[in-house]
mmCIF file with all atom_site columns, C-alpha atoms and ligand atoms in Angstrom:
data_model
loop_
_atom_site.group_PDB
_atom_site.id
_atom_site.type_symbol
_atom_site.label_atom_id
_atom_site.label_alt_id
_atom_site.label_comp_id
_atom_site.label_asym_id
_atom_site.label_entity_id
_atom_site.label_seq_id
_atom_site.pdbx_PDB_ins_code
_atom_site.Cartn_x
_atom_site.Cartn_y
_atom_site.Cartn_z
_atom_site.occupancy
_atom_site.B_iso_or_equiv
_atom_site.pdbx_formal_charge
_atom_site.auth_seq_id
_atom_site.auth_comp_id
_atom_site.auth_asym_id
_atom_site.auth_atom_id
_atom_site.pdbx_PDB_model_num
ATOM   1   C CA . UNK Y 1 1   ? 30.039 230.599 165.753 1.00 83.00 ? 706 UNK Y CA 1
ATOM   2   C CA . UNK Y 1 2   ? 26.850 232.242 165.236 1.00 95.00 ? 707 UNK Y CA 1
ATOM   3   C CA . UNK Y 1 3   ? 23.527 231.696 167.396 1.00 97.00 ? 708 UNK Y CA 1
ATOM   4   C CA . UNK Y 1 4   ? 21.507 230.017 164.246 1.00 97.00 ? 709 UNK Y CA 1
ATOM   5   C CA . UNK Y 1 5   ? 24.483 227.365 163.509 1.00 97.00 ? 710 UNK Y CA 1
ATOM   6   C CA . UNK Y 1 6   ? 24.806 226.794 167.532 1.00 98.00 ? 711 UNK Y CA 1
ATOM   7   C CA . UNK Y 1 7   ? 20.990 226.056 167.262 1.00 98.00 ? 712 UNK Y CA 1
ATOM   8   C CA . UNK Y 1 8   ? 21.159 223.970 164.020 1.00 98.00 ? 713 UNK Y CA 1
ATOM   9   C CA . UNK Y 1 9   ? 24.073 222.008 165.507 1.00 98.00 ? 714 UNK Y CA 1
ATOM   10  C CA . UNK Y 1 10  ? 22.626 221.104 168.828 1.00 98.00 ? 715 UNK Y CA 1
ATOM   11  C CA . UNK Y 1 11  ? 19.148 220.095 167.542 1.00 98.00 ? 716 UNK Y CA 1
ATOM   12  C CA . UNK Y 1 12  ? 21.098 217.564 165.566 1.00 98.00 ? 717 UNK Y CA 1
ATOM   13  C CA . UNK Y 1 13  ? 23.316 216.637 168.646 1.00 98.00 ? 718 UNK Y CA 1
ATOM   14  C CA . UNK Y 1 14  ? 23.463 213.040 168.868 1.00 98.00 ? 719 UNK Y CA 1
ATOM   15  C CA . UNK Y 1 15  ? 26.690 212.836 171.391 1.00 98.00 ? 720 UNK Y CA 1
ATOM   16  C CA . UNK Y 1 16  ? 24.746 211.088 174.433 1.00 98.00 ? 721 UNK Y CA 1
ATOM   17  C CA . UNK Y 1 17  ? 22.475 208.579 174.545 1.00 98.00 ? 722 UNK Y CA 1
ATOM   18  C CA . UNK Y 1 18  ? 19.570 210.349 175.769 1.00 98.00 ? 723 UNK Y CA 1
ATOM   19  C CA . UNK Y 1 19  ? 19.085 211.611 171.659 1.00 98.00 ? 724 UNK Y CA 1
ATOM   20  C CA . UNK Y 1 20  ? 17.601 208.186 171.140 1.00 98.00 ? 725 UNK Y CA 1
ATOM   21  C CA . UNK Y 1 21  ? 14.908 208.915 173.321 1.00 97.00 ? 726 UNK Y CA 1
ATOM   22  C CA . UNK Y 1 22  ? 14.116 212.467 173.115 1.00 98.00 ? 727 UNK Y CA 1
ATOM   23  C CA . UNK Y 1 23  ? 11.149 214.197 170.935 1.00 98.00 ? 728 UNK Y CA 1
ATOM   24  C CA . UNK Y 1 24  ? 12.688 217.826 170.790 1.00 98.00 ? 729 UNK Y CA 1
ATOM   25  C CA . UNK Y 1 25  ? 15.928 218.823 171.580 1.00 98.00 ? 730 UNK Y CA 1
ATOM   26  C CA . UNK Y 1 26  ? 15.115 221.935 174.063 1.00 98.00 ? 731 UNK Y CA 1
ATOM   27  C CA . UNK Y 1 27  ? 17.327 224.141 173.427 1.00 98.00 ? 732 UNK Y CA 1
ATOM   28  C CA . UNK Y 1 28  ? 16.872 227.488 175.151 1.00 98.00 ? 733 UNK Y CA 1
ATOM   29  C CA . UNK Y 1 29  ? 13.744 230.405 174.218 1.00 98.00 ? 734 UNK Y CA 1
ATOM   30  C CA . UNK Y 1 30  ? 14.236 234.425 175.012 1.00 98.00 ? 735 UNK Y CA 1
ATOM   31  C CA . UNK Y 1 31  ? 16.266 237.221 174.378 1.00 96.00 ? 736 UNK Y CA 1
ATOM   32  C CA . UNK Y 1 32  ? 19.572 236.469 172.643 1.00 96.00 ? 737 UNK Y CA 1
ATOM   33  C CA . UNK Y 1 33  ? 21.344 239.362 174.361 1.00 97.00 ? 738 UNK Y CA 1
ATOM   34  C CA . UNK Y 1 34  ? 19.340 238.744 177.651 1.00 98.00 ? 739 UNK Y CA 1
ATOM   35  C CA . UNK Y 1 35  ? 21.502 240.045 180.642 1.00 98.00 ? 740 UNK Y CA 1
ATOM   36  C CA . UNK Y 1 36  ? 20.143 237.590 183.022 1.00 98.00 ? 741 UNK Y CA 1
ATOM   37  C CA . UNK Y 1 37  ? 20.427 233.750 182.340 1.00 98.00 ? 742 UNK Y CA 1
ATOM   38  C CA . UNK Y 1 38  ? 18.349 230.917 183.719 1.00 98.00 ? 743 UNK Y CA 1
ATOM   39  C CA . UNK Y 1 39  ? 19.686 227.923 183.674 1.00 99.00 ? 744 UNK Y CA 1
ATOM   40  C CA . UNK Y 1 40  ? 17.548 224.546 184.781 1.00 98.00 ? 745 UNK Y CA 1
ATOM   41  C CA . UNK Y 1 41  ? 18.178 220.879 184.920 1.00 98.00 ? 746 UNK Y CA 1
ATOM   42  C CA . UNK Y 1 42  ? 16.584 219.399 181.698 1.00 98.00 ? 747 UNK Y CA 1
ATOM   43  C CA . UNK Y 1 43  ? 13.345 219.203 179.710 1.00 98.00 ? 748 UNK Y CA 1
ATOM   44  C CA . UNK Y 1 44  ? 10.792 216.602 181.429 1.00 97.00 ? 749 UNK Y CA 1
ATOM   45  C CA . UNK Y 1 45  ? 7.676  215.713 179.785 1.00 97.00 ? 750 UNK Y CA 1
ATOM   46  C CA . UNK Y 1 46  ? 5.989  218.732 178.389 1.00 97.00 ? 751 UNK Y CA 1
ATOM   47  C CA . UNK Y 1 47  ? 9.218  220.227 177.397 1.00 98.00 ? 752 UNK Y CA 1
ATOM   48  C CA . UNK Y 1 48  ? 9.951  217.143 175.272 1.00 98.00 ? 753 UNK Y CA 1
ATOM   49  C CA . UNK Y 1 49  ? 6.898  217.359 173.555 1.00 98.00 ? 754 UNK Y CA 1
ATOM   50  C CA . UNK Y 1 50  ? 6.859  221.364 173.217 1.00 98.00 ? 755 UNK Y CA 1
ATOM   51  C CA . UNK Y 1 51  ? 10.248 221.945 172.709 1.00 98.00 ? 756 UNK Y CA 1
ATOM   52  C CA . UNK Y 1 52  ? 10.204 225.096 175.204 1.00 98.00 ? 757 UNK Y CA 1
ATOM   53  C CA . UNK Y 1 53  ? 12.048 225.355 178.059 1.00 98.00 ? 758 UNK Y CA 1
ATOM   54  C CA . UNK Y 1 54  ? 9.738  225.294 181.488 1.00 98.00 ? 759 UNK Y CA 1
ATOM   55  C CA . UNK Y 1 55  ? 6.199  225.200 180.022 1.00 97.00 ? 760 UNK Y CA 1
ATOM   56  C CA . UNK Y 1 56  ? 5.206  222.124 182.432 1.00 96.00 ? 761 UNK Y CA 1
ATOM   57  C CA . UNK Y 1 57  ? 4.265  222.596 186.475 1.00 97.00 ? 762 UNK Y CA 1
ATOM   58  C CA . UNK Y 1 58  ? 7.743  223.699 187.574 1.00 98.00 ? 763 UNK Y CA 1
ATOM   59  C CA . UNK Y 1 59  ? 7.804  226.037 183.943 1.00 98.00 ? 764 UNK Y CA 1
ATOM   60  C CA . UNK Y 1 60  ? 4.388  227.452 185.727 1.00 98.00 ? 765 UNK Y CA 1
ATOM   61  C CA . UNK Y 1 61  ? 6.035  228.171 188.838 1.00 98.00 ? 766 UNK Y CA 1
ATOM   62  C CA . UNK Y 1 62  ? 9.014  229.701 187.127 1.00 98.00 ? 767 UNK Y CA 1
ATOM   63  C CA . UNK Y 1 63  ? 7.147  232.579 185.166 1.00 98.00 ? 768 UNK Y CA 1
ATOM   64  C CA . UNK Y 1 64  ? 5.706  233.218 189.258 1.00 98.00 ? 769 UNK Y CA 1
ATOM   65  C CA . UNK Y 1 65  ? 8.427  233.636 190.410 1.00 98.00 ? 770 UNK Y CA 1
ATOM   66  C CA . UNK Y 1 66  ? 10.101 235.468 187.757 1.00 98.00 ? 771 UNK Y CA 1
ATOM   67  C CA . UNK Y 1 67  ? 7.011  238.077 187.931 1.00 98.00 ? 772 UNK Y CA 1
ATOM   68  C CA . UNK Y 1 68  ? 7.383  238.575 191.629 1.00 98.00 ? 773 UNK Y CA 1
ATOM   69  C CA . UNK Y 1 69  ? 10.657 240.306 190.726 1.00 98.00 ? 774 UNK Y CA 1
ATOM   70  C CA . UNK Y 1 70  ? 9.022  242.309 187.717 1.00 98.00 ? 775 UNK Y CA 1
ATOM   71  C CA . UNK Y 1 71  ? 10.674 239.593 185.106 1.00 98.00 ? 776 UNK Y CA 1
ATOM   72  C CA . UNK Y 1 72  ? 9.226  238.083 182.837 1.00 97.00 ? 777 UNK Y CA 1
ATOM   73  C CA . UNK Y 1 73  ? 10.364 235.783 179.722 1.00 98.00 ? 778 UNK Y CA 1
ATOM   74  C CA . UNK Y 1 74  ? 10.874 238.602 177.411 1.00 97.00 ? 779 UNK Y CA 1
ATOM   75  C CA . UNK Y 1 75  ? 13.518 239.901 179.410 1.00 98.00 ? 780 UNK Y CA 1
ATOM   76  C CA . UNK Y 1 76  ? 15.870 236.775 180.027 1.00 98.00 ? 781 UNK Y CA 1
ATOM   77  C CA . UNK Y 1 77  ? 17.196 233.790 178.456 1.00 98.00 ? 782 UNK Y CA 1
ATOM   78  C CA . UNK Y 1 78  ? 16.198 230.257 179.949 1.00 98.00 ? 783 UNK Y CA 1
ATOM   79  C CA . UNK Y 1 79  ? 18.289 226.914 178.975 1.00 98.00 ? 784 UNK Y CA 1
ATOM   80  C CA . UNK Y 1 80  ? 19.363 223.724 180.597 1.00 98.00 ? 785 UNK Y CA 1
ATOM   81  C CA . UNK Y 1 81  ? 22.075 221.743 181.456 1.00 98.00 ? 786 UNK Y CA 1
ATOM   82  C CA . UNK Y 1 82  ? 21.420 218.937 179.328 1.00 98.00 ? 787 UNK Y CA 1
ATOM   83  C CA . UNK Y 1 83  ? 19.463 219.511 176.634 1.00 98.00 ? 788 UNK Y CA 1
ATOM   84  C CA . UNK Y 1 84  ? 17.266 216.363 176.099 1.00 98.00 ? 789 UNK Y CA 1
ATOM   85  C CA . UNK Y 1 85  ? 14.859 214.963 178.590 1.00 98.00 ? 790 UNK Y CA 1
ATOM   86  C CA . UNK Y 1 86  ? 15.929 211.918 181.004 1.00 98.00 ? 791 UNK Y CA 1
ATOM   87  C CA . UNK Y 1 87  ? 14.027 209.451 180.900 1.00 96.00 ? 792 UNK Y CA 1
ATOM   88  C CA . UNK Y 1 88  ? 11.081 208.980 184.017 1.00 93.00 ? 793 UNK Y CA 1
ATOM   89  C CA . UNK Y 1 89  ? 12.842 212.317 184.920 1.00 89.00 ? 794 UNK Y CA 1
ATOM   90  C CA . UNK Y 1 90  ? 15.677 210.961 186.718 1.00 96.00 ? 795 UNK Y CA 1
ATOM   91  C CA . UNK Y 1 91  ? 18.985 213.344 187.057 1.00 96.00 ? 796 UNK Y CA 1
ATOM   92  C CA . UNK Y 1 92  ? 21.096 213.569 183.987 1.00 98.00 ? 797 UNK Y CA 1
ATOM   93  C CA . UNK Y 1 93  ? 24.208 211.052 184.627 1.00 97.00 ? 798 UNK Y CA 1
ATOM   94  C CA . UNK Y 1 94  ? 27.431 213.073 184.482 1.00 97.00 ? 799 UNK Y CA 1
ATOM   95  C CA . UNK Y 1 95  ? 28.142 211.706 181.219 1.00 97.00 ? 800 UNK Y CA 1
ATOM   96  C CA . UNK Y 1 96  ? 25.216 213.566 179.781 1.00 98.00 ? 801 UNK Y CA 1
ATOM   97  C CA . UNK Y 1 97  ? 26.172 216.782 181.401 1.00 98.00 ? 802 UNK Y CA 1
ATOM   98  C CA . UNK Y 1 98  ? 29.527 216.594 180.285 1.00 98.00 ? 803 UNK Y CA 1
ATOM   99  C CA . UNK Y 1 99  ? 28.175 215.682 176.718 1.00 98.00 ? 804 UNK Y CA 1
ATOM   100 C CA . UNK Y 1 100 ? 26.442 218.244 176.701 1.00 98.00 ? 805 UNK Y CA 1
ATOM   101 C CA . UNK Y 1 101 ? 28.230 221.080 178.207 1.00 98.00 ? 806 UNK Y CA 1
ATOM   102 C CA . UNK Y 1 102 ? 29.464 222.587 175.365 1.00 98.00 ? 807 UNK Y CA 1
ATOM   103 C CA . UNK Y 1 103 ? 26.142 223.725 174.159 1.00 98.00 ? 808 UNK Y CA 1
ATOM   104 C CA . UNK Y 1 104 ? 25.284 225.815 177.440 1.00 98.00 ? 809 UNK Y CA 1
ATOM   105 C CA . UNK Y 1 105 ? 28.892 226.776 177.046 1.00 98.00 ? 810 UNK Y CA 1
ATOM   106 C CA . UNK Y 1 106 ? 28.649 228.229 173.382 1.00 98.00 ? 811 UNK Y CA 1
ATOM   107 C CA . UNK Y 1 107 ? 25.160 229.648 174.757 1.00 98.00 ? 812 UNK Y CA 1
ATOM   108 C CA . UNK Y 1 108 ? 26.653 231.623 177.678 1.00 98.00 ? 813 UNK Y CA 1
ATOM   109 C CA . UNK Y 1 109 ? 29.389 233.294 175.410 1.00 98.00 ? 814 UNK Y CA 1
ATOM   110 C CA . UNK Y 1 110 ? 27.097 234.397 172.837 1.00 98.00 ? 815 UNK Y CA 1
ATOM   111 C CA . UNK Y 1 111 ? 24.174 235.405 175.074 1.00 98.00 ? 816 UNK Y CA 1
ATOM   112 C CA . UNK Y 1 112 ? 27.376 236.925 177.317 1.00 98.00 ? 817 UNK Y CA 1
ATOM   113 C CA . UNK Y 1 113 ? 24.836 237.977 180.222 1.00 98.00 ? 818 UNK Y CA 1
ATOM   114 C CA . UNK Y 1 114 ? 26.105 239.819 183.487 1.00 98.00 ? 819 UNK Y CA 1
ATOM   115 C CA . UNK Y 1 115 ? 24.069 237.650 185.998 1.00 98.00 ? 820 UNK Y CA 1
ATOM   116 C CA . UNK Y 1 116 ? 23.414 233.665 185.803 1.00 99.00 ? 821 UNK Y CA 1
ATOM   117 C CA . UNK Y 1 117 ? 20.656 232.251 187.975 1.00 99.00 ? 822 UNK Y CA 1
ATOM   118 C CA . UNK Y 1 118 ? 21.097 228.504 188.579 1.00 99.00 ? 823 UNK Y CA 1
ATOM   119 C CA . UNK Y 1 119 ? 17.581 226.329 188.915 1.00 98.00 ? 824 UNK Y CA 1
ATOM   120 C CA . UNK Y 1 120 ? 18.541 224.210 191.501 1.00 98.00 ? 825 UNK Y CA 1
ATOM   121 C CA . UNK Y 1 121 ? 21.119 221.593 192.663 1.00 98.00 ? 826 UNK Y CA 1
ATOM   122 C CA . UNK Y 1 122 ? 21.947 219.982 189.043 1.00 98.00 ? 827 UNK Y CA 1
ATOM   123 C CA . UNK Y 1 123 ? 23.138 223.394 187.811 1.00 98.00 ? 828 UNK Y CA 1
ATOM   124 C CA . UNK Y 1 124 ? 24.593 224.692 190.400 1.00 98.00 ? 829 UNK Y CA 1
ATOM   125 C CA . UNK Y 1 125 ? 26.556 221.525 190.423 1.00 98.00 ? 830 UNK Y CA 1
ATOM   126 C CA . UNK Y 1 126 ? 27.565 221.903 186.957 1.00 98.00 ? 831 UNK Y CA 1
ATOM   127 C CA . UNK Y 1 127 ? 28.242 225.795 187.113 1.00 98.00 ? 832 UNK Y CA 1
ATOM   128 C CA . UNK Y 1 128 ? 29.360 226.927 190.223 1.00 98.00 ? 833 UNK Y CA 1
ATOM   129 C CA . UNK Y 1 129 ? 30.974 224.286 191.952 1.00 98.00 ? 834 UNK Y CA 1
ATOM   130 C CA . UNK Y 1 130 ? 30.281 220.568 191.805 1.00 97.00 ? 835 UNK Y CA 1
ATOM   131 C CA . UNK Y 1 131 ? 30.588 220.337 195.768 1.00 98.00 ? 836 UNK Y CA 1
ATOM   132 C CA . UNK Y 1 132 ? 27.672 223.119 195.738 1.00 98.00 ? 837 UNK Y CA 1
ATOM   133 C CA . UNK Y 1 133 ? 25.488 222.373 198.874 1.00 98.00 ? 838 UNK Y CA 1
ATOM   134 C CA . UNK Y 1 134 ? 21.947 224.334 197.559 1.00 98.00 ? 839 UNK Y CA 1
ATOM   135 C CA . UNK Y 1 135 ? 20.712 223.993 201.196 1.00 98.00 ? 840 UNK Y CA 1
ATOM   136 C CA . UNK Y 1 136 ? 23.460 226.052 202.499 1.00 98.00 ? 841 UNK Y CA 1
ATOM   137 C CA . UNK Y 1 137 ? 24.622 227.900 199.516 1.00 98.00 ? 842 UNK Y CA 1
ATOM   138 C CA . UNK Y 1 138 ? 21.405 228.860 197.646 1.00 98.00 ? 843 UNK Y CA 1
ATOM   139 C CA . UNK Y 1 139 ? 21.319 232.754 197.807 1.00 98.00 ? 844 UNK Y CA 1
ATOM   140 C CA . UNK Y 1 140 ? 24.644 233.591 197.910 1.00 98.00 ? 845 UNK Y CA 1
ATOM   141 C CA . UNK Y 1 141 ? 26.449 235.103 194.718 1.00 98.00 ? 846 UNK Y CA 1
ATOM   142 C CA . UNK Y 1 142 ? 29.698 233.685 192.999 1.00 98.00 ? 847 UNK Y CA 1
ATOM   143 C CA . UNK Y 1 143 ? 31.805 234.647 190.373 1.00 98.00 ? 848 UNK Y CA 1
ATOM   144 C CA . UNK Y 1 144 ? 31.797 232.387 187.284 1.00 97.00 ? 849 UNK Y CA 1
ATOM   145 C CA . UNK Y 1 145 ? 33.868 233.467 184.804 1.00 96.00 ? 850 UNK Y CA 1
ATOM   146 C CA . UNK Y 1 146 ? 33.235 237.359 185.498 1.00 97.00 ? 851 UNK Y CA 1
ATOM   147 C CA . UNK Y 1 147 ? 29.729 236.545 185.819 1.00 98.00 ? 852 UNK Y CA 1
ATOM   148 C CA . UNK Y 1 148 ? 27.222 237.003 188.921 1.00 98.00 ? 853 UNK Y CA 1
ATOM   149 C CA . UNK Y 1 149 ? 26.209 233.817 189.646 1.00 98.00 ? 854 UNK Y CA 1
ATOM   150 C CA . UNK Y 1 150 ? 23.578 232.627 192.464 1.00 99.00 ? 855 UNK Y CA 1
ATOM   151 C CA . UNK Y 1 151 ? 21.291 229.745 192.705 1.00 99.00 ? 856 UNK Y CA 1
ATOM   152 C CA . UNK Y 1 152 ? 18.016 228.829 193.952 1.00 99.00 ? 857 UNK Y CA 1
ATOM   153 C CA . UNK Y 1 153 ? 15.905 226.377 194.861 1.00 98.00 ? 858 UNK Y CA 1
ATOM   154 C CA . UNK Y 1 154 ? 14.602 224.655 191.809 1.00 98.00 ? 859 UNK Y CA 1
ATOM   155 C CA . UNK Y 1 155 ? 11.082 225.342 191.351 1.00 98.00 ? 860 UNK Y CA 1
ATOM   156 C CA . UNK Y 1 156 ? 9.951  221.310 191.437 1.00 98.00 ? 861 UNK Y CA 1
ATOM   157 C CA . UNK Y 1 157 ? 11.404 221.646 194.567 1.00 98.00 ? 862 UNK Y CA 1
ATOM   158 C CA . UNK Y 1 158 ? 9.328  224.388 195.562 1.00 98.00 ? 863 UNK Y CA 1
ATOM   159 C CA . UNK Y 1 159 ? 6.505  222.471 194.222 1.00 98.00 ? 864 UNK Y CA 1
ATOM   160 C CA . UNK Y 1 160 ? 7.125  219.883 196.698 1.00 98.00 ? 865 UNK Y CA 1
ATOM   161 C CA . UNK Y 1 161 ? 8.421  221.521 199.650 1.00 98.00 ? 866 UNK Y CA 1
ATOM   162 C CA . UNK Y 1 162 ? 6.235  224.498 199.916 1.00 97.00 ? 867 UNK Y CA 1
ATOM   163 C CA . UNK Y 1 163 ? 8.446  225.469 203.648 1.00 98.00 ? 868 UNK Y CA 1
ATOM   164 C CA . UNK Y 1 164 ? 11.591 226.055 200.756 1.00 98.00 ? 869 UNK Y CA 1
ATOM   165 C CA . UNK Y 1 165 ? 9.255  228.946 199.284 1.00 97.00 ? 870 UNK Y CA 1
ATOM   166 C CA . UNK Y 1 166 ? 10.433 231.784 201.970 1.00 98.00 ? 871 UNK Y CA 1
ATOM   167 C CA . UNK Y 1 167 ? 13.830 231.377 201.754 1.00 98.00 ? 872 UNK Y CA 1
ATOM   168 C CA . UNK Y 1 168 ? 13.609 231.114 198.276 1.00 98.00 ? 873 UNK Y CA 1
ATOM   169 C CA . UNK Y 1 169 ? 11.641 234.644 198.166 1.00 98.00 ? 874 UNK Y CA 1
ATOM   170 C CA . UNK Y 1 170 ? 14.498 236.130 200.166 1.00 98.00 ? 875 UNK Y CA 1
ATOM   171 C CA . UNK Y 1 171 ? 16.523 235.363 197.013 1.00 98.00 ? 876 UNK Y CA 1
ATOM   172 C CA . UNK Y 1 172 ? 14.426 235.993 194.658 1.00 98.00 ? 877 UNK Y CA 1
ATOM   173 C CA . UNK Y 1 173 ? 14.800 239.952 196.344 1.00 98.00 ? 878 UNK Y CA 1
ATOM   174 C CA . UNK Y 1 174 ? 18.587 239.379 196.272 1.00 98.00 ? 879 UNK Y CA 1
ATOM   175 C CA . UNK Y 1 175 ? 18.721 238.731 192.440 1.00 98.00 ? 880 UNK Y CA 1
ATOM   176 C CA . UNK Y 1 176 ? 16.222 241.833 191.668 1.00 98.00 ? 881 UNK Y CA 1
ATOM   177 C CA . UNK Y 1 177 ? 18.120 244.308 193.957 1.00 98.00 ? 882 UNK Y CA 1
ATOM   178 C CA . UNK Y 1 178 ? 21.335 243.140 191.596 1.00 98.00 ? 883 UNK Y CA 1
ATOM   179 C CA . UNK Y 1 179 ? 19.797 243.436 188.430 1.00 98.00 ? 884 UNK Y CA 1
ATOM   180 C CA . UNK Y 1 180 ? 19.006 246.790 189.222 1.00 98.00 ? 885 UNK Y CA 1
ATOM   181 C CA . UNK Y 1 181 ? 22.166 247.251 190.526 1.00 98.00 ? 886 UNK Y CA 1
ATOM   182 C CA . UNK Y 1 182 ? 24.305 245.693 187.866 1.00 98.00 ? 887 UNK Y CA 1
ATOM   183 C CA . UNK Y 1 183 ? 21.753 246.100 184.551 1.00 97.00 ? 888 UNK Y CA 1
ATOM   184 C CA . UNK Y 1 184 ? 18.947 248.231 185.491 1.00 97.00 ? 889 UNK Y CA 1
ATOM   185 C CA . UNK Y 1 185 ? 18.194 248.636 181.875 1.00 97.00 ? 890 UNK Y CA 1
ATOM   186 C CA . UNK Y 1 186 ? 16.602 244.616 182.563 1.00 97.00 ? 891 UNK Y CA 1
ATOM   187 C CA . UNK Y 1 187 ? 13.550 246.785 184.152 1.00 97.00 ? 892 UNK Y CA 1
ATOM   188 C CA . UNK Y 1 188 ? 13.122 249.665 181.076 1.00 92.00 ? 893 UNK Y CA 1
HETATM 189 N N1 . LIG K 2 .   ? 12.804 221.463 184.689 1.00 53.12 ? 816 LIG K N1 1
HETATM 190 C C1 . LIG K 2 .   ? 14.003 221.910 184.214 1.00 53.12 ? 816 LIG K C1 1
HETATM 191 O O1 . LIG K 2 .   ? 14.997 221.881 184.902 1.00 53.12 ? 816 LIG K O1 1
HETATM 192 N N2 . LIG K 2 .   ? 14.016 222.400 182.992 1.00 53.12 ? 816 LIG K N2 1
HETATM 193 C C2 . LIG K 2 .   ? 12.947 222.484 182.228 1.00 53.12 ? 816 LIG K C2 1
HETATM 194 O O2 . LIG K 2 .   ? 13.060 222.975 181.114 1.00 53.12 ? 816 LIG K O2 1
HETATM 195 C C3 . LIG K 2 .   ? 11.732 222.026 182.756 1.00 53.12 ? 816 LIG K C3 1
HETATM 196 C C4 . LIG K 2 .   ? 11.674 221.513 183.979 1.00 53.12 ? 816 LIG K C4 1
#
């Protein structure tokens, strides 16, 4: 499947009930080829309304922290777990993630990127293991089907915990020195 079907068919995805409430379907933004993968939660309110990925407080925070480690959204791909917004926020129920699933999936193989970077607890959850602890495992790299994987601290959670924001540099470190390491063509 190509990358404009994938798109066509997921904005019409109505195979959870969160599509009843949604005003976009969000379904990723940057480079198609991108070598380094974001991968968040799901769209809250300005995301609905934008249909962009990020763009709201957290989305503010992101591009920060991306351009602390010389990143920036021209040089990565950034999509969700689920693709519609929750309503008041909450977490998407496991019967939306699993609904949904098969977009990211379809996403990952045709973006095919060397390093994934999971946005908190939801998608590390979903991705790396769904006993993932992101207190005690946030930082450390995985291997998800051949592919780099390490999460971080969500940025909303940074926005609310400001003492997470150390720790969460320390990674942010980790995940440049392995670009370089594994893609350094990320940085040309
Ligand atoms: N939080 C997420 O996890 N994803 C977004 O796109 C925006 C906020």
């Amino acid at each position: 499947m190509d990358w404009e079907t994938l798109k066509t068919d997921c904005l019409a995805c109505q195979r959870c009930p969160l599509h009843a409430t949604r005003r976009s379907v969000v379904f990723g933004q940057g480079v198609e080829n991108a070598e380094v993968l974001f991968v968040g939660e799901g769209p809250g309110e300005q995301e609905d309304l934008q249909g962009i990925p990020f763009v709201g407080r957290a989305g503010m925070l992101l591009d920060d922290m991306m351009k602390m480690i010389d990143l920036d959204r021209s040089r990565v791909y950034i999509a969700n777990i689920v693709k519609c917004r929750p309503p008041h926020n909450r977490d998407p129920l496991p019967e939306e993630r699993d609904a949904c699933s098969q977009w990211l999936k379809k996403q990952i193989e045709i973006v095919d990127p060397l390093i994934i970077i999971c946005l908190g607890r939801i998608a590390a959850t979903s991705l790396i293991d769904e006993d993932f602890r992101i207190t005690r495992q946030h930082g450390q790299w995985f291997d998800v089907g051949g592919r780099r994987c390490l999460a971080i601290y969500h940025p909303s959670a940074l926005l609310r915990d400001v003492s997470k924001r150390p720790e969460t540099f320390t990674d942010l470190r980790e995940i440049r020195s392995e670009i370089r390491r594994l893609c350094p063509e990320v940085y040309e």
